[in-house]
Structures are given as structure tokens and as C-alpha cells.
PDB file of C-alpha atoms in Angstrom:
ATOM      1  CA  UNK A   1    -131.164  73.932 109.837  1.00 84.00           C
ATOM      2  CA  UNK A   2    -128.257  71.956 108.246  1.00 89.00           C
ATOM      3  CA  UNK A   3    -128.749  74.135 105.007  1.00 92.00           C
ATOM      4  CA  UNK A   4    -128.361  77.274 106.958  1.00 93.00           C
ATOM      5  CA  UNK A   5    -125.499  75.567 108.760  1.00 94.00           C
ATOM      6  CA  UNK A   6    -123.994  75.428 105.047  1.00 95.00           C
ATOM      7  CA  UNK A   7    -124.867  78.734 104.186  1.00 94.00           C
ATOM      8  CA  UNK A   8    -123.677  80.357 106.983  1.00 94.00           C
ATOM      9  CA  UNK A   9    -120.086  77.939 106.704  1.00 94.00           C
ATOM     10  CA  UNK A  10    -120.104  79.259 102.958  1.00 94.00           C
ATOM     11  CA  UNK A  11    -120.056  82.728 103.524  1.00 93.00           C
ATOM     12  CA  UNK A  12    -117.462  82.398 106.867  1.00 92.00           C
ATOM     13  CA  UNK A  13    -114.116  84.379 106.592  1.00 91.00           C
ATOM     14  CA  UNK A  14    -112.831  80.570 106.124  1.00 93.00           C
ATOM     15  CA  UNK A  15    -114.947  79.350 103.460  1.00 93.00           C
ATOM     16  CA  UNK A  16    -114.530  82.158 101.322  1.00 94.00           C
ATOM     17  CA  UNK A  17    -110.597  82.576 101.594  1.00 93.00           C
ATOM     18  CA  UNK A  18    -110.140  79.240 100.202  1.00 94.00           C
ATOM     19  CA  UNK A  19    -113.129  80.136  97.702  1.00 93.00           C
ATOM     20  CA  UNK A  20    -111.368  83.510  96.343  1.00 92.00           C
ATOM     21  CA  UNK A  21    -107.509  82.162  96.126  1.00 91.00           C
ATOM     22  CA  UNK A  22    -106.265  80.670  93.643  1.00 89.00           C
ATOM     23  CA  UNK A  23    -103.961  78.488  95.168  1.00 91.00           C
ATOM     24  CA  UNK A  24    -105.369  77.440  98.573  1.00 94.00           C
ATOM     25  CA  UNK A  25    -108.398  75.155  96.901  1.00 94.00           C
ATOM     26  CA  UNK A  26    -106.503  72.878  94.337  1.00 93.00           C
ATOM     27  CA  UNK A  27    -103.573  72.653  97.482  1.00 94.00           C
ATOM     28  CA  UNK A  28    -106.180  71.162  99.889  1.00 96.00           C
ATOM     29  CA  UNK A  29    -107.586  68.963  97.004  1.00 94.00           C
ATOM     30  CA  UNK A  30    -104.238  67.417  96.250  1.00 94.00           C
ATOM     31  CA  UNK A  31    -103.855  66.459 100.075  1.00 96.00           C
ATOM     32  CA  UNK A  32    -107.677  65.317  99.567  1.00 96.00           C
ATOM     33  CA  UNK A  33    -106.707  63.129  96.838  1.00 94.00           C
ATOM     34  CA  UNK A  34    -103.394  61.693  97.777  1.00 93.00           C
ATOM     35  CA  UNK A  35    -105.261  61.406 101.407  1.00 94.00           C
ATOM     36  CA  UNK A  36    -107.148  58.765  99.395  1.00 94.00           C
ATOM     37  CA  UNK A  37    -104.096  56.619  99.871  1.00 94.00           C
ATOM     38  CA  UNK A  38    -103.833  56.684 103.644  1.00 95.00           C
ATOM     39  CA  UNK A  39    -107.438  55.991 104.499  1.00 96.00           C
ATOM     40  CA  UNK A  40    -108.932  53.306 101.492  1.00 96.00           C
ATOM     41  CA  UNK A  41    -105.607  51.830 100.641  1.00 95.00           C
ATOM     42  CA  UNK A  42    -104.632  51.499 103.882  1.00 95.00           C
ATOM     43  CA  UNK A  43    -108.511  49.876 105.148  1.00 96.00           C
ATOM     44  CA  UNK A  44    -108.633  47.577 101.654  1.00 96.00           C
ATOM     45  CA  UNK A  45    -105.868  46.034 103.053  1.00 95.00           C
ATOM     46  CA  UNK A  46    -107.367  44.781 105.572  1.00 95.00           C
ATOM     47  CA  UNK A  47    -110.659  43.929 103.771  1.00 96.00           C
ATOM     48  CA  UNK A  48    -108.355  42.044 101.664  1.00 96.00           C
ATOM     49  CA  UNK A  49    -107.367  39.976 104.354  1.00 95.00           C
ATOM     50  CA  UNK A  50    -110.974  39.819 105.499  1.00 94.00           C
ATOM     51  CA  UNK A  51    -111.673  38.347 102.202  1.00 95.00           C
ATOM     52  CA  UNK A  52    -108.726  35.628 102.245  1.00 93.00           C
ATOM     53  CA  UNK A  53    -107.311  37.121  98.976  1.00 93.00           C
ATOM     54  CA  UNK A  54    -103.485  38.694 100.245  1.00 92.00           C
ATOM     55  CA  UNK A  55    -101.396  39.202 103.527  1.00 91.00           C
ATOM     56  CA  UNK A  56    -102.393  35.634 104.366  1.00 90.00           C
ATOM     57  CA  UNK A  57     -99.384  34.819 106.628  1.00 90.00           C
ATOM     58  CA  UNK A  58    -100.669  37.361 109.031  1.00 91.00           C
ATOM     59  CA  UNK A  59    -103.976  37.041 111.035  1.00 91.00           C
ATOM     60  CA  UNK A  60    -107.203  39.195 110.324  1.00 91.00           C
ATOM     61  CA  UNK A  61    -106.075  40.480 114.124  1.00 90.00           C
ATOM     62  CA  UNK A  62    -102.517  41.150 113.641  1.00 92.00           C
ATOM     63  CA  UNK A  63    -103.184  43.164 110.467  1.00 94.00           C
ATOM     64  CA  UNK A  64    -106.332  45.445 111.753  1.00 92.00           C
ATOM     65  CA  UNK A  65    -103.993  46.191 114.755  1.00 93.00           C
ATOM     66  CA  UNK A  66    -101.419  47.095 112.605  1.00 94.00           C
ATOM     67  CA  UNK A  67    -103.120  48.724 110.108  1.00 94.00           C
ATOM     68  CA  UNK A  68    -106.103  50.667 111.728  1.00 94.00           C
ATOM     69  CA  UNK A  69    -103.755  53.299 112.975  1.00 95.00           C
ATOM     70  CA  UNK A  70    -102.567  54.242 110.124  1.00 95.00           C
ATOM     71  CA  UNK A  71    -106.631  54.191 108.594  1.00 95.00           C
ATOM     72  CA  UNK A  72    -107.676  56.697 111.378  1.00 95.00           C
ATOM     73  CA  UNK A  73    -104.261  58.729 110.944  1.00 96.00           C
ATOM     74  CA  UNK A  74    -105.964  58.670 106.876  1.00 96.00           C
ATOM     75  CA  UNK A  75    -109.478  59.548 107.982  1.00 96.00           C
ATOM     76  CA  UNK A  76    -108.387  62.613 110.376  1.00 97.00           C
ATOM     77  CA  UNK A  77    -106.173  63.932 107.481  1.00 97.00           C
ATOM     78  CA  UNK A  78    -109.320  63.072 104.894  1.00 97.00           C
ATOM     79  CA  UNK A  79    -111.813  64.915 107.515  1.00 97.00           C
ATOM     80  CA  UNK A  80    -109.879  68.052 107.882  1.00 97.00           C
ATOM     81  CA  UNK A  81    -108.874  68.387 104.004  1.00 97.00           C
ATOM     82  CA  UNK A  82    -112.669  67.363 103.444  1.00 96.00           C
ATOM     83  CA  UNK A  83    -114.036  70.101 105.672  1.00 96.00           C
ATOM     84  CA  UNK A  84    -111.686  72.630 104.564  1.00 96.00           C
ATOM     85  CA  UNK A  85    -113.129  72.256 101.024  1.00 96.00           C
ATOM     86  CA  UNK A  86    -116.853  71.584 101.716  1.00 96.00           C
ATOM     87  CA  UNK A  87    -116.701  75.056 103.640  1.00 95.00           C
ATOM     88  CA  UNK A  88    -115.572  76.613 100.629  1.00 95.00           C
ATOM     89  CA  UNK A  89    -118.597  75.086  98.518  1.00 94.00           C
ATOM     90  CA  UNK A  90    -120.855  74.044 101.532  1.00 93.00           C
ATOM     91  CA  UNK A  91    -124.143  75.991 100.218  1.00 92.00           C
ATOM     92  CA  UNK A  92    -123.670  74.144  96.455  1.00 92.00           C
ATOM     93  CA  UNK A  93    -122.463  70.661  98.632  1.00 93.00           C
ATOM     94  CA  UNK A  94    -126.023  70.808 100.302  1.00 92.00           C
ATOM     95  CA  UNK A  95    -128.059  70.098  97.050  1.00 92.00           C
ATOM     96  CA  UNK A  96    -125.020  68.235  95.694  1.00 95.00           C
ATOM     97  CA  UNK A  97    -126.396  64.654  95.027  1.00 96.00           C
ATOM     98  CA  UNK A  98    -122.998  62.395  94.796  1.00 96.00           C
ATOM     99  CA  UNK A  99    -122.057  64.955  98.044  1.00 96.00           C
ATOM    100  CA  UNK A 100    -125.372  63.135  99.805  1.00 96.00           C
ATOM    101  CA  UNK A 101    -124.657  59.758  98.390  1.00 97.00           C
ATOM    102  CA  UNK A 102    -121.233  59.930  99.448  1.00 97.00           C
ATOM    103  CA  UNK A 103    -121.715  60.990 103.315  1.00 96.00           C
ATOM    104  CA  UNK A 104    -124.769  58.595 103.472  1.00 97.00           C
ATOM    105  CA  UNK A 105    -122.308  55.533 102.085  1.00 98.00           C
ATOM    106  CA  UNK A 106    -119.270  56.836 104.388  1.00 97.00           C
ATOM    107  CA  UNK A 107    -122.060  56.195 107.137  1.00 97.00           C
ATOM    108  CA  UNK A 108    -122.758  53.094 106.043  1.00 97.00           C
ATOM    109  CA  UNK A 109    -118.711  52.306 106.356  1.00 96.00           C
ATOM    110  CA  UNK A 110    -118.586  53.097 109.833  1.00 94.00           C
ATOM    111  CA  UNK A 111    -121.861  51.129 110.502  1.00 95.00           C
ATOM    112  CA  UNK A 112    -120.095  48.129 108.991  1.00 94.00           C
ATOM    113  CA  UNK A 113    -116.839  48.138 110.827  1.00 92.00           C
ATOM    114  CA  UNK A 114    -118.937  48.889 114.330  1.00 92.00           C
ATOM    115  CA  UNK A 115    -121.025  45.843 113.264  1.00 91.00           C
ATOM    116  CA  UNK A 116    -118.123  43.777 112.090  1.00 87.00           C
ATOM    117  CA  UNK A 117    -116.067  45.086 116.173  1.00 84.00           C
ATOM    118  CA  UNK A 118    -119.163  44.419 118.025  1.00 84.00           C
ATOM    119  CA  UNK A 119    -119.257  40.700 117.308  1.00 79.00           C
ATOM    120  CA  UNK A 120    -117.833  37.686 117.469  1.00 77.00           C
ATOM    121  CA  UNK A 121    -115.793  36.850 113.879  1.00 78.00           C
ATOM    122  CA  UNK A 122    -116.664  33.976 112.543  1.00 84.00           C
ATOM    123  CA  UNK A 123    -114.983  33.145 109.178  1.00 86.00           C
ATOM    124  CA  UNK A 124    -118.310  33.906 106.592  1.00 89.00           C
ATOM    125  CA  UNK A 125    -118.733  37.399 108.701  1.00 90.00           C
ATOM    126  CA  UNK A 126    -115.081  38.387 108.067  1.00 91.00           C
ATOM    127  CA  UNK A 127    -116.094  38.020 104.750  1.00 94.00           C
ATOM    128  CA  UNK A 128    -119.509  39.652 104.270  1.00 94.00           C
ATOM    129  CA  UNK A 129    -117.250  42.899 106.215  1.00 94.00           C
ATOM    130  CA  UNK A 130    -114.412  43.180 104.417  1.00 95.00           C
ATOM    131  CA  UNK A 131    -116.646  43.017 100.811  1.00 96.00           C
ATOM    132  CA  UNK A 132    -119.084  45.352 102.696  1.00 96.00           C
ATOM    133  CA  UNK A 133    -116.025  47.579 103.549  1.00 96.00           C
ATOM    134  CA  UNK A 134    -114.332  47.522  99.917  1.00 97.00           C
ATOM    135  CA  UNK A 135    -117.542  47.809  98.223  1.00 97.00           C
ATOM    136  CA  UNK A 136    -118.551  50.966 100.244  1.00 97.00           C
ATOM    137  CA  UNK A 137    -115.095  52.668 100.071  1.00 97.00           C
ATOM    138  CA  UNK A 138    -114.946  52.553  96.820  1.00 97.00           C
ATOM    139  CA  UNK A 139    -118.341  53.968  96.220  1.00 97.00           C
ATOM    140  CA  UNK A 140    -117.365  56.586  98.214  1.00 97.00           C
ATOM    141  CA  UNK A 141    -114.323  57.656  96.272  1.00 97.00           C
ATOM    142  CA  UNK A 142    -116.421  57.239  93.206  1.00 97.00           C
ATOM    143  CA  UNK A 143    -119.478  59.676  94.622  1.00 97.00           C
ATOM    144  CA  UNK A 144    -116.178  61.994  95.793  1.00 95.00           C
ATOM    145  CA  UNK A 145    -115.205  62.032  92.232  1.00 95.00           C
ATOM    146  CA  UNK A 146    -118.850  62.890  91.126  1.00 95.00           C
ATOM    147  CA  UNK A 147    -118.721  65.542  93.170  1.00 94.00           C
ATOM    148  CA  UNK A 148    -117.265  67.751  90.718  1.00 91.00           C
ATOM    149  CA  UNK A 149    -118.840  66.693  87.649  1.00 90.00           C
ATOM    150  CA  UNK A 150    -122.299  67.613  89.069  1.00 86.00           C
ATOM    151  CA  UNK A 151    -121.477  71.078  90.438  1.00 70.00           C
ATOM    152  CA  UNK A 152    -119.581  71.958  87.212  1.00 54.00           C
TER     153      UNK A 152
ATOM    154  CA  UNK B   1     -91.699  58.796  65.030  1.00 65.00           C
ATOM    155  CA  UNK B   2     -92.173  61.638  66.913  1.00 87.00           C
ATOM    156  CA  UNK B   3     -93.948  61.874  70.469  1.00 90.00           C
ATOM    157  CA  UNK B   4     -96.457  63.986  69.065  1.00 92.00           C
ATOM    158  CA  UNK B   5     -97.188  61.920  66.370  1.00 93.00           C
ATOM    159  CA  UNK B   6     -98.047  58.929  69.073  1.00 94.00           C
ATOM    160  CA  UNK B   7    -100.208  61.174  71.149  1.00 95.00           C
ATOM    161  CA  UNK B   8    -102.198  62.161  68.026  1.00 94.00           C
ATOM    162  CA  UNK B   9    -102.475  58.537  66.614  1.00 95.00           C
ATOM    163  CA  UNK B  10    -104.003  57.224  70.059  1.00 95.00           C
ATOM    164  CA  UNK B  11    -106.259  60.148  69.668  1.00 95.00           C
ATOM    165  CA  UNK B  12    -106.908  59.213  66.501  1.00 96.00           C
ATOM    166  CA  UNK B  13    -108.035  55.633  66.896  1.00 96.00           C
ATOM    167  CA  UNK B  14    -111.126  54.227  68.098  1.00 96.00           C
ATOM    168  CA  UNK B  15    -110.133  54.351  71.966  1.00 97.00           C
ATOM    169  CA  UNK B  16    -109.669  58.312  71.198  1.00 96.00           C
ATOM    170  CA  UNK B  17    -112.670  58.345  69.442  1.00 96.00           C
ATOM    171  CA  UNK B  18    -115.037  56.302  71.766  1.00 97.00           C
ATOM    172  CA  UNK B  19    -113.178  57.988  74.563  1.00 97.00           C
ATOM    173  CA  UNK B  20    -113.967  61.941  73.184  1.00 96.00           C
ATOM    174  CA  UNK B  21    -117.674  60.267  72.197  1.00 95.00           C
ATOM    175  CA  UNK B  22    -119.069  58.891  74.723  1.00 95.00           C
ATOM    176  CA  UNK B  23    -120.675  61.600  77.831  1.00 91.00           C
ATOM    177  CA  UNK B  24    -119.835  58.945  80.197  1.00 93.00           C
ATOM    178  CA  UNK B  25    -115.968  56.861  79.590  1.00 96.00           C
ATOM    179  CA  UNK B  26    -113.752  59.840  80.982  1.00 96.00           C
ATOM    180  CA  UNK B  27    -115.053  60.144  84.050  1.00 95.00           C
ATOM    181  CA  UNK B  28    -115.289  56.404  83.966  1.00 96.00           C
ATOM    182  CA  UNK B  29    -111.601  56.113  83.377  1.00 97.00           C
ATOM    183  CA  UNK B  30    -110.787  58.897  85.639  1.00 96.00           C
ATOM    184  CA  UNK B  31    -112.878  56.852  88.808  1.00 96.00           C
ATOM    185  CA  UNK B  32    -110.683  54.072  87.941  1.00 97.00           C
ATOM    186  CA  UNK B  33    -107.857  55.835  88.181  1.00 97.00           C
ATOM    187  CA  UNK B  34    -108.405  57.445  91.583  1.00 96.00           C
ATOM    188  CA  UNK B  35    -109.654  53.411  92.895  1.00 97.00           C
ATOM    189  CA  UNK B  36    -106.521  51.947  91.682  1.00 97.00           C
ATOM    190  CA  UNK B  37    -104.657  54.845  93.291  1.00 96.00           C
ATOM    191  CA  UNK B  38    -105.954  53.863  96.555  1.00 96.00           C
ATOM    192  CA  UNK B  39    -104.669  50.508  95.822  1.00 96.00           C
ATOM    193  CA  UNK B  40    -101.380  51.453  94.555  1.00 97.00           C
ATOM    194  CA  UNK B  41    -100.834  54.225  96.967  1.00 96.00           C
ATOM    195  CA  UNK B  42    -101.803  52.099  99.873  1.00 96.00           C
ATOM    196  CA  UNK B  43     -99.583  48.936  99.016  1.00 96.00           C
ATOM    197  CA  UNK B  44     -96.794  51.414  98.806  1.00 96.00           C
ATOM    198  CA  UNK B  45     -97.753  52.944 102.077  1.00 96.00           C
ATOM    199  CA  UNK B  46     -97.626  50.062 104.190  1.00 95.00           C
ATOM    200  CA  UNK B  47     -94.396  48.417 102.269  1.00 96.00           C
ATOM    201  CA  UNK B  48     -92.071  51.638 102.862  1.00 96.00           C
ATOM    202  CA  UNK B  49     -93.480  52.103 106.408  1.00 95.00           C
ATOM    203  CA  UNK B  50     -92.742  48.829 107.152  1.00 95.00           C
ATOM    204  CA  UNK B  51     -89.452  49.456 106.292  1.00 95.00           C
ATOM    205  CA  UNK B  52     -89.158  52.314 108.491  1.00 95.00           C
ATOM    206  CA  UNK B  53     -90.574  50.238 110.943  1.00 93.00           C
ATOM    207  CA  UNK B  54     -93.911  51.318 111.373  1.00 93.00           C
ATOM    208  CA  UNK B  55     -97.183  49.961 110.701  1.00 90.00           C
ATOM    209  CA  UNK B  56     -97.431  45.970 109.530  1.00 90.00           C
ATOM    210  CA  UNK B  57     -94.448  45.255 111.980  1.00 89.00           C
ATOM    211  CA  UNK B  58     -95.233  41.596 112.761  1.00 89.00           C
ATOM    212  CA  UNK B  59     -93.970  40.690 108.930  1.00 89.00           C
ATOM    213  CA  UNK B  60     -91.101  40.932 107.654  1.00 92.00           C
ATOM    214  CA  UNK B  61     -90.726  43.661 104.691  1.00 92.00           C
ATOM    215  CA  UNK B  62     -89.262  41.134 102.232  1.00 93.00           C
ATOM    216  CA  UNK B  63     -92.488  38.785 102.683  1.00 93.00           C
ATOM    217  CA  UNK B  64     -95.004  41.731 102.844  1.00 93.00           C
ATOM    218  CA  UNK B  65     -93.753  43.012  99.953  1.00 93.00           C
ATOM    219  CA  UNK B  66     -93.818  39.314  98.203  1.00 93.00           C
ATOM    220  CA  UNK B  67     -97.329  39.283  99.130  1.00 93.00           C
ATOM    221  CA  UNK B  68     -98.563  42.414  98.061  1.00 95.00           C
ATOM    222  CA  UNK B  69     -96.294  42.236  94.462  1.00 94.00           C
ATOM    223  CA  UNK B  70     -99.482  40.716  92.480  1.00 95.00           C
ATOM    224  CA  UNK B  71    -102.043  43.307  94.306  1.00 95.00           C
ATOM    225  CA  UNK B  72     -99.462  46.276  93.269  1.00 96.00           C
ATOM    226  CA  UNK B  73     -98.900  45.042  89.688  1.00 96.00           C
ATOM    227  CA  UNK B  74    -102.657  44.763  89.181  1.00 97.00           C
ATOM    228  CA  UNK B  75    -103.419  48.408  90.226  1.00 97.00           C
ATOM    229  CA  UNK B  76    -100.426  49.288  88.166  1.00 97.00           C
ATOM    230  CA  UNK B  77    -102.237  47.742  85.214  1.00 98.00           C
ATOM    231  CA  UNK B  78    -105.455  49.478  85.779  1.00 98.00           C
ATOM    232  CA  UNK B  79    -104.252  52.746  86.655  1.00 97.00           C
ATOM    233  CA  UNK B  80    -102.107  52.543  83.221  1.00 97.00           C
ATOM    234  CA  UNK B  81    -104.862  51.336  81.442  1.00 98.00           C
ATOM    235  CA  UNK B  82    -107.159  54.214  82.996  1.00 98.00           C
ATOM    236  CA  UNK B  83    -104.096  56.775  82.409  1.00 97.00           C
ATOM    237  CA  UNK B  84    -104.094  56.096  78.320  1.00 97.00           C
ATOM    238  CA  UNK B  85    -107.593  56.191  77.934  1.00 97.00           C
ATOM    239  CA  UNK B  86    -107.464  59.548  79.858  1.00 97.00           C
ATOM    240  CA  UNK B  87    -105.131  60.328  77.806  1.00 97.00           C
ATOM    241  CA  UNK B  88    -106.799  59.336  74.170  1.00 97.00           C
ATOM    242  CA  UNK B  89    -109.780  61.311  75.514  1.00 97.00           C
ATOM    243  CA  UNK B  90    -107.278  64.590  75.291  1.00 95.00           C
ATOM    244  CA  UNK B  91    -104.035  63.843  73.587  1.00 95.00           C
ATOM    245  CA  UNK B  92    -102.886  67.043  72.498  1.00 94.00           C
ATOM    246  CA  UNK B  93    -103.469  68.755  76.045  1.00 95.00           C
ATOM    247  CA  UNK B  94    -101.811  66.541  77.825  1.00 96.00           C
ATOM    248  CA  UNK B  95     -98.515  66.602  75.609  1.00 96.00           C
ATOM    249  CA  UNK B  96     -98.371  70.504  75.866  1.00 96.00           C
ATOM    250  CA  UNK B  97     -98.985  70.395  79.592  1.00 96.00           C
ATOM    251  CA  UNK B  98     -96.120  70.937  81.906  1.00 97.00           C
ATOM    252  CA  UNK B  99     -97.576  68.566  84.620  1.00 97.00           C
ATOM    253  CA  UNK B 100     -98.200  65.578  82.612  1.00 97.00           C
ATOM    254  CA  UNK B 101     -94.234  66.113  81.185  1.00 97.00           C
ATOM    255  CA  UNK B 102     -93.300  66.155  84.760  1.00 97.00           C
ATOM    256  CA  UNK B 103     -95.624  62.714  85.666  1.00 97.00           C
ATOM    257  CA  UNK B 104     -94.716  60.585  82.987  1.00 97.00           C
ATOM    258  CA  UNK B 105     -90.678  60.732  83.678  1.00 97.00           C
ATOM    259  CA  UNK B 106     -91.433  60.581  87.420  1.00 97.00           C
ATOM    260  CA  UNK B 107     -93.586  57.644  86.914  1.00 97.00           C
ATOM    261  CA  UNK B 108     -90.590  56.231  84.882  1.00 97.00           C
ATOM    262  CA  UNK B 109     -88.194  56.474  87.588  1.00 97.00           C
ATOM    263  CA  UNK B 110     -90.441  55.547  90.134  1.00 97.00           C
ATOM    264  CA  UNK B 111     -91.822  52.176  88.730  1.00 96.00           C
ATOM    265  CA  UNK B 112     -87.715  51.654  87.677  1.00 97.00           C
ATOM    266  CA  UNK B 113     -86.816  52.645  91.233  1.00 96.00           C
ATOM    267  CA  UNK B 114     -89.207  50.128  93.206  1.00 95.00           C
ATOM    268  CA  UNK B 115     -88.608  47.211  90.916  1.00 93.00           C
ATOM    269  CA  UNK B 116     -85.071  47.301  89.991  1.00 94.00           C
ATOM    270  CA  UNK B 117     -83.304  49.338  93.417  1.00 93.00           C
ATOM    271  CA  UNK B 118     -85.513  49.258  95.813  1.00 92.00           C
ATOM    272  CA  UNK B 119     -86.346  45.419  95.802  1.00 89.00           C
ATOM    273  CA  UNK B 120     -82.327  44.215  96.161  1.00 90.00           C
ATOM    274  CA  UNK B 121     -81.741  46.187  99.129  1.00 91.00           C
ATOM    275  CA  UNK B 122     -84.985  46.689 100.621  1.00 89.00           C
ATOM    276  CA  UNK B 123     -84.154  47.190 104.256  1.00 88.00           C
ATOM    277  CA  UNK B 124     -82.316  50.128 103.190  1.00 91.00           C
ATOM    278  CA  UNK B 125     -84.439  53.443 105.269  1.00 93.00           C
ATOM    279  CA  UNK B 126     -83.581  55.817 103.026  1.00 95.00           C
ATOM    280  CA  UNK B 127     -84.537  53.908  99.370  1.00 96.00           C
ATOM    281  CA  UNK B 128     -87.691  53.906 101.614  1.00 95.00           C
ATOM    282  CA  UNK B 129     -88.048  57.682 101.710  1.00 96.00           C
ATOM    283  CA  UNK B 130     -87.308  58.278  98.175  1.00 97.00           C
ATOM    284  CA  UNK B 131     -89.860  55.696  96.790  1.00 96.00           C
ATOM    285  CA  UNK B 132     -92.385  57.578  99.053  1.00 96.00           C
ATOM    286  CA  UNK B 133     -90.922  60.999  97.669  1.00 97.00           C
ATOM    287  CA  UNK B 134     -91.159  59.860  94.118  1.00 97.00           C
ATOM    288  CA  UNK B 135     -94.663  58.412  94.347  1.00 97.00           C
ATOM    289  CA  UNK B 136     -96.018  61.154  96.268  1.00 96.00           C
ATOM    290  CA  UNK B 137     -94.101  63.536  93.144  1.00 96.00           C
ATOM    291  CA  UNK B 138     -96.201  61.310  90.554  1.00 97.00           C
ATOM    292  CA  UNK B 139     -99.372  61.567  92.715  1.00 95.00           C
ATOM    293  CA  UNK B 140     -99.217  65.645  92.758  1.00 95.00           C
ATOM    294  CA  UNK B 141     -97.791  66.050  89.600  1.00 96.00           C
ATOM    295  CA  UNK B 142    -101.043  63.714  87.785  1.00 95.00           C
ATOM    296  CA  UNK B 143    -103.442  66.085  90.312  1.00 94.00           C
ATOM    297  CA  UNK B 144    -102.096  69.180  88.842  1.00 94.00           C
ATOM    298  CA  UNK B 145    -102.592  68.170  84.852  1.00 94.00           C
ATOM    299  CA  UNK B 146    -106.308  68.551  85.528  1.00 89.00           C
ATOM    300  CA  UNK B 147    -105.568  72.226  87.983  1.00 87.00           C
ATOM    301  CA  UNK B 148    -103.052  74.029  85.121  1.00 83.00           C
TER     302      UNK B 148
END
């Protein structure tokens, strides 16, 4: 089911324009990468705080109001650059390994934060989420970059 | 001494030589690089949107940026760090290639930019648009050594 889903993305008019030029794929990688920025840099902030290590003046509420925004504004730009490229590659993503590990640990991301907004805060769960949240972030830009390396 | 000459010497010593060895230290270095970007990149972020007033708006942009100073110099270090060991793993391609001649005086000006402008007159909108101009330049020109 999901593989054909993959296939069938793969050979779309979509996924093989951005396949066949030259241009379009390293474009939508750059915004991909730089994306990277927005979403994780933006989100480790905040699991910084979490953590007690920086932006200490401010409380854990103040900053995740602040900062959240511009996290989603990072993960809708990181979704649509991510999509555009996976439908270029989907039927080699589907077998991809770090492409599994990565979308099962960006799962895992979300779980935490719904975990972490669903309860009360007390001062040792702040912590356990925002090195939860760093941890898994990271591993997902580090899967991201495997990506590549596997399919080459 | 020569440019060249520098490039081929750290390719050359044993960094260069572990670096081209080893199956695994590149893309090491190069995961490094892209989780001290998302440092970097985000500490920049939220310090020049705060000073175009969006974002962290409860503090002011002198103290955020006081705060986040030892944060941004460490992913500074390890994305340098990262950067010459990428580097020692290919020295002569990334002297010849146009991109990297483009990063490495962009970096420059950026790094000179933030710490000796940008932090006297901080409140200043538009310094704020041109240290998110020049790291964004550094940011494409660093993807586009590995595309040309």
C-alpha cells in the first residue's frame, strides 16, 4: 500500500520534474538544509531552556510561546521542501533505512512534545523533554544526512 | 606561503590522512556540521528577529544576545572544527571550487560583521537584515560546494 503510494508519487508529473532537472532538486535541498535552522535551532532553544543551560532570565513558558511559532513556521517550510524531494526519490526513500529511522524518530519528537503539553511540568519532566527533544532532533538531522550516503 | 600550499599541507598531515582513510570521519564531520548549523543558524534566527521585533519579544535583544554569545561561539567552534576536517578530507577540491571561494570570504565578513558592527548598534533593523543576508549567503554558498 504505502510502497505503491511511493511508486505511484515517483513516477507523478511532480516527482519526476524535479527528478529530470538539473536545477530544481539541489534548489529544494538548499531550502531543506537551511530549513534546518528554522525548525531544530529554533526548538533546541527551547530544550535548552528546558534543560536550565541558556535563556534563563526568561521562563520555560515565555520562551515556548515565543518560540513555537517560529518552530511550526520551520516544520511547514521543512514538510513541504521534504515532500517535494521524497516525491522525486519516493520509490528508493521506501527501502531507504536512515529515511525509516528518520520518520520513525521525527514521530517520536512529536510524541515527546504531546507528552511533555499534556501534563503538568514539574521541574525533572522539563528536563527529561527538552533532552528527549534535543536528543531526537538531532538524530533526525543525522538519519536526514544518511539519507544520501545510503542511496548513493 | 601560498594558499595552495596550506590547503595541501592540511591534506598532507595526519588529520588529511585519517580524514581521506577512514570510511566513516567525513560523513562524521559533515553530521557535525549540519548539527552545529542548527545551532548557529537558530541563535542567529531568534537574535535578528528579535531585533525586528518578532519572536523572543519579552527580552530585550542586548540580553538575549548576551545569553546566547557562549551557545553561538560554541557552534562556531564546532562547525569550524567540522569545516577543516571537511576540508583536509578534500583539500585540493575545495580550493579550485568556486563555492567554497565564495563561503570562506562571506564567512569572513559575516563572523566580522556580527561581532565587531552588529553588536555596538544592535537595535539598528537594517544591520539585522544584512547579518541574516550574509549568513543565509554562507549557508547556500557551503550547500553548493558539495552540488558544483
Amino acid at each position: 500500500m504505502l510502497q505503491s503510494f511511493c511508486i505511484w508519487l515517483y513516477g507523478s508529473g511532480m516527482g519526476t520534474a524535479i527528478r529530470e532537472s538539473i536545477w530544481i532538486f539541489p534548489i529544494i535541498e538548499t531550502v531543506h538544509v537551511l530549513g534546518i535552522a528554522l525548525l531544530a535551532g529554533t526548538v533546541s532553544l527551547l530544550d535548552l531552556r528546558l534543560l536550565g543551560i541558556t535563556l534563563k532570565s526568561q521562563s520555560v513558558e515565555q520562551v515556548a510561546r515565543q518560540v513555537l511559532p517560529l518552530t511550526w513556521a520551520g516544520f511547514g517550510v521543512m514538510l513541504v521542501s521534504g515532500f517535494l524531494l521524497f516525491s522525486a526519490e519516493a520509490a528508493d526513500s521506501y527501502g531507504n533505512i536512515p529515511f525509516r529511522i528518520k520518520l520513525v524518530l521525527m514521530g517520536l519528537a512529536g510524541l515527546n512534545a504531546l507528552v511533555f503539553h499534556r501534563n503538568p511540568v514539574t521541574p525533572l519532566r522539563a528536563r527529561l523533554a527538552g533532552g528527549c527533544s534535543i536528543t531526537l532532533w538531532a538524530g533526525v538531522i543525522c538519519a536526514g544526512r544518511a539519507i544520501a550516503y545510503v542511496s548513493k | 606561503m601560498s594558499l595552495l600550499f596550506l590547503f595541501n599541507w592540511l591534506g598532507r598531515s595526519w588529520l588529511g590522512a585519517w580524514m581521506q582513510k577512514s570510511s566513516y570521519a567525513f560523513e562524521a564531520a559533515e553530521m557535525f556540521h549540519l548539527l552545529a548549523l542548527a545551532g548557529l543558524g537558530g541563535g542567529v534566527l531568534i537574535i535578528n528577529l528579535r531585533v525586528l521585533g518578532l519572536g523572543l519579544k519579552s527580552e530585550t535583544a542586548r540580553r538575549l544576545m548576551k545569553e546566547l554569545v557562549p551557545y553561538l561561539t560554541g557552534c562556531l567552534v564546532v562547525m569550524i572544527c567540522s569545516g577543516v576536517m571537511l576540508v583536509a578530507a578534500e583539500p585540493e577540491k575545495c580550493y579550485y571550487n568556486t563555492a567554497f571561494r565564495v563561503k570562506m570570504p562571506l564567512l569572513l565578513c559575516a563572523v566580522g560583521f556580527s561581532v565587531f558592527v552588529q553588536r555596538r548598534f544592535l537595535e539598528w533593523r537594517v544591520l539585522a537584515v544584512i547579518s541574516l543576508l550574509l549568513w543565509a549567503g554562507v549557508g547556500l554558498a557551503g550547500r553548493a560546494i558539495g552540488v558544483i
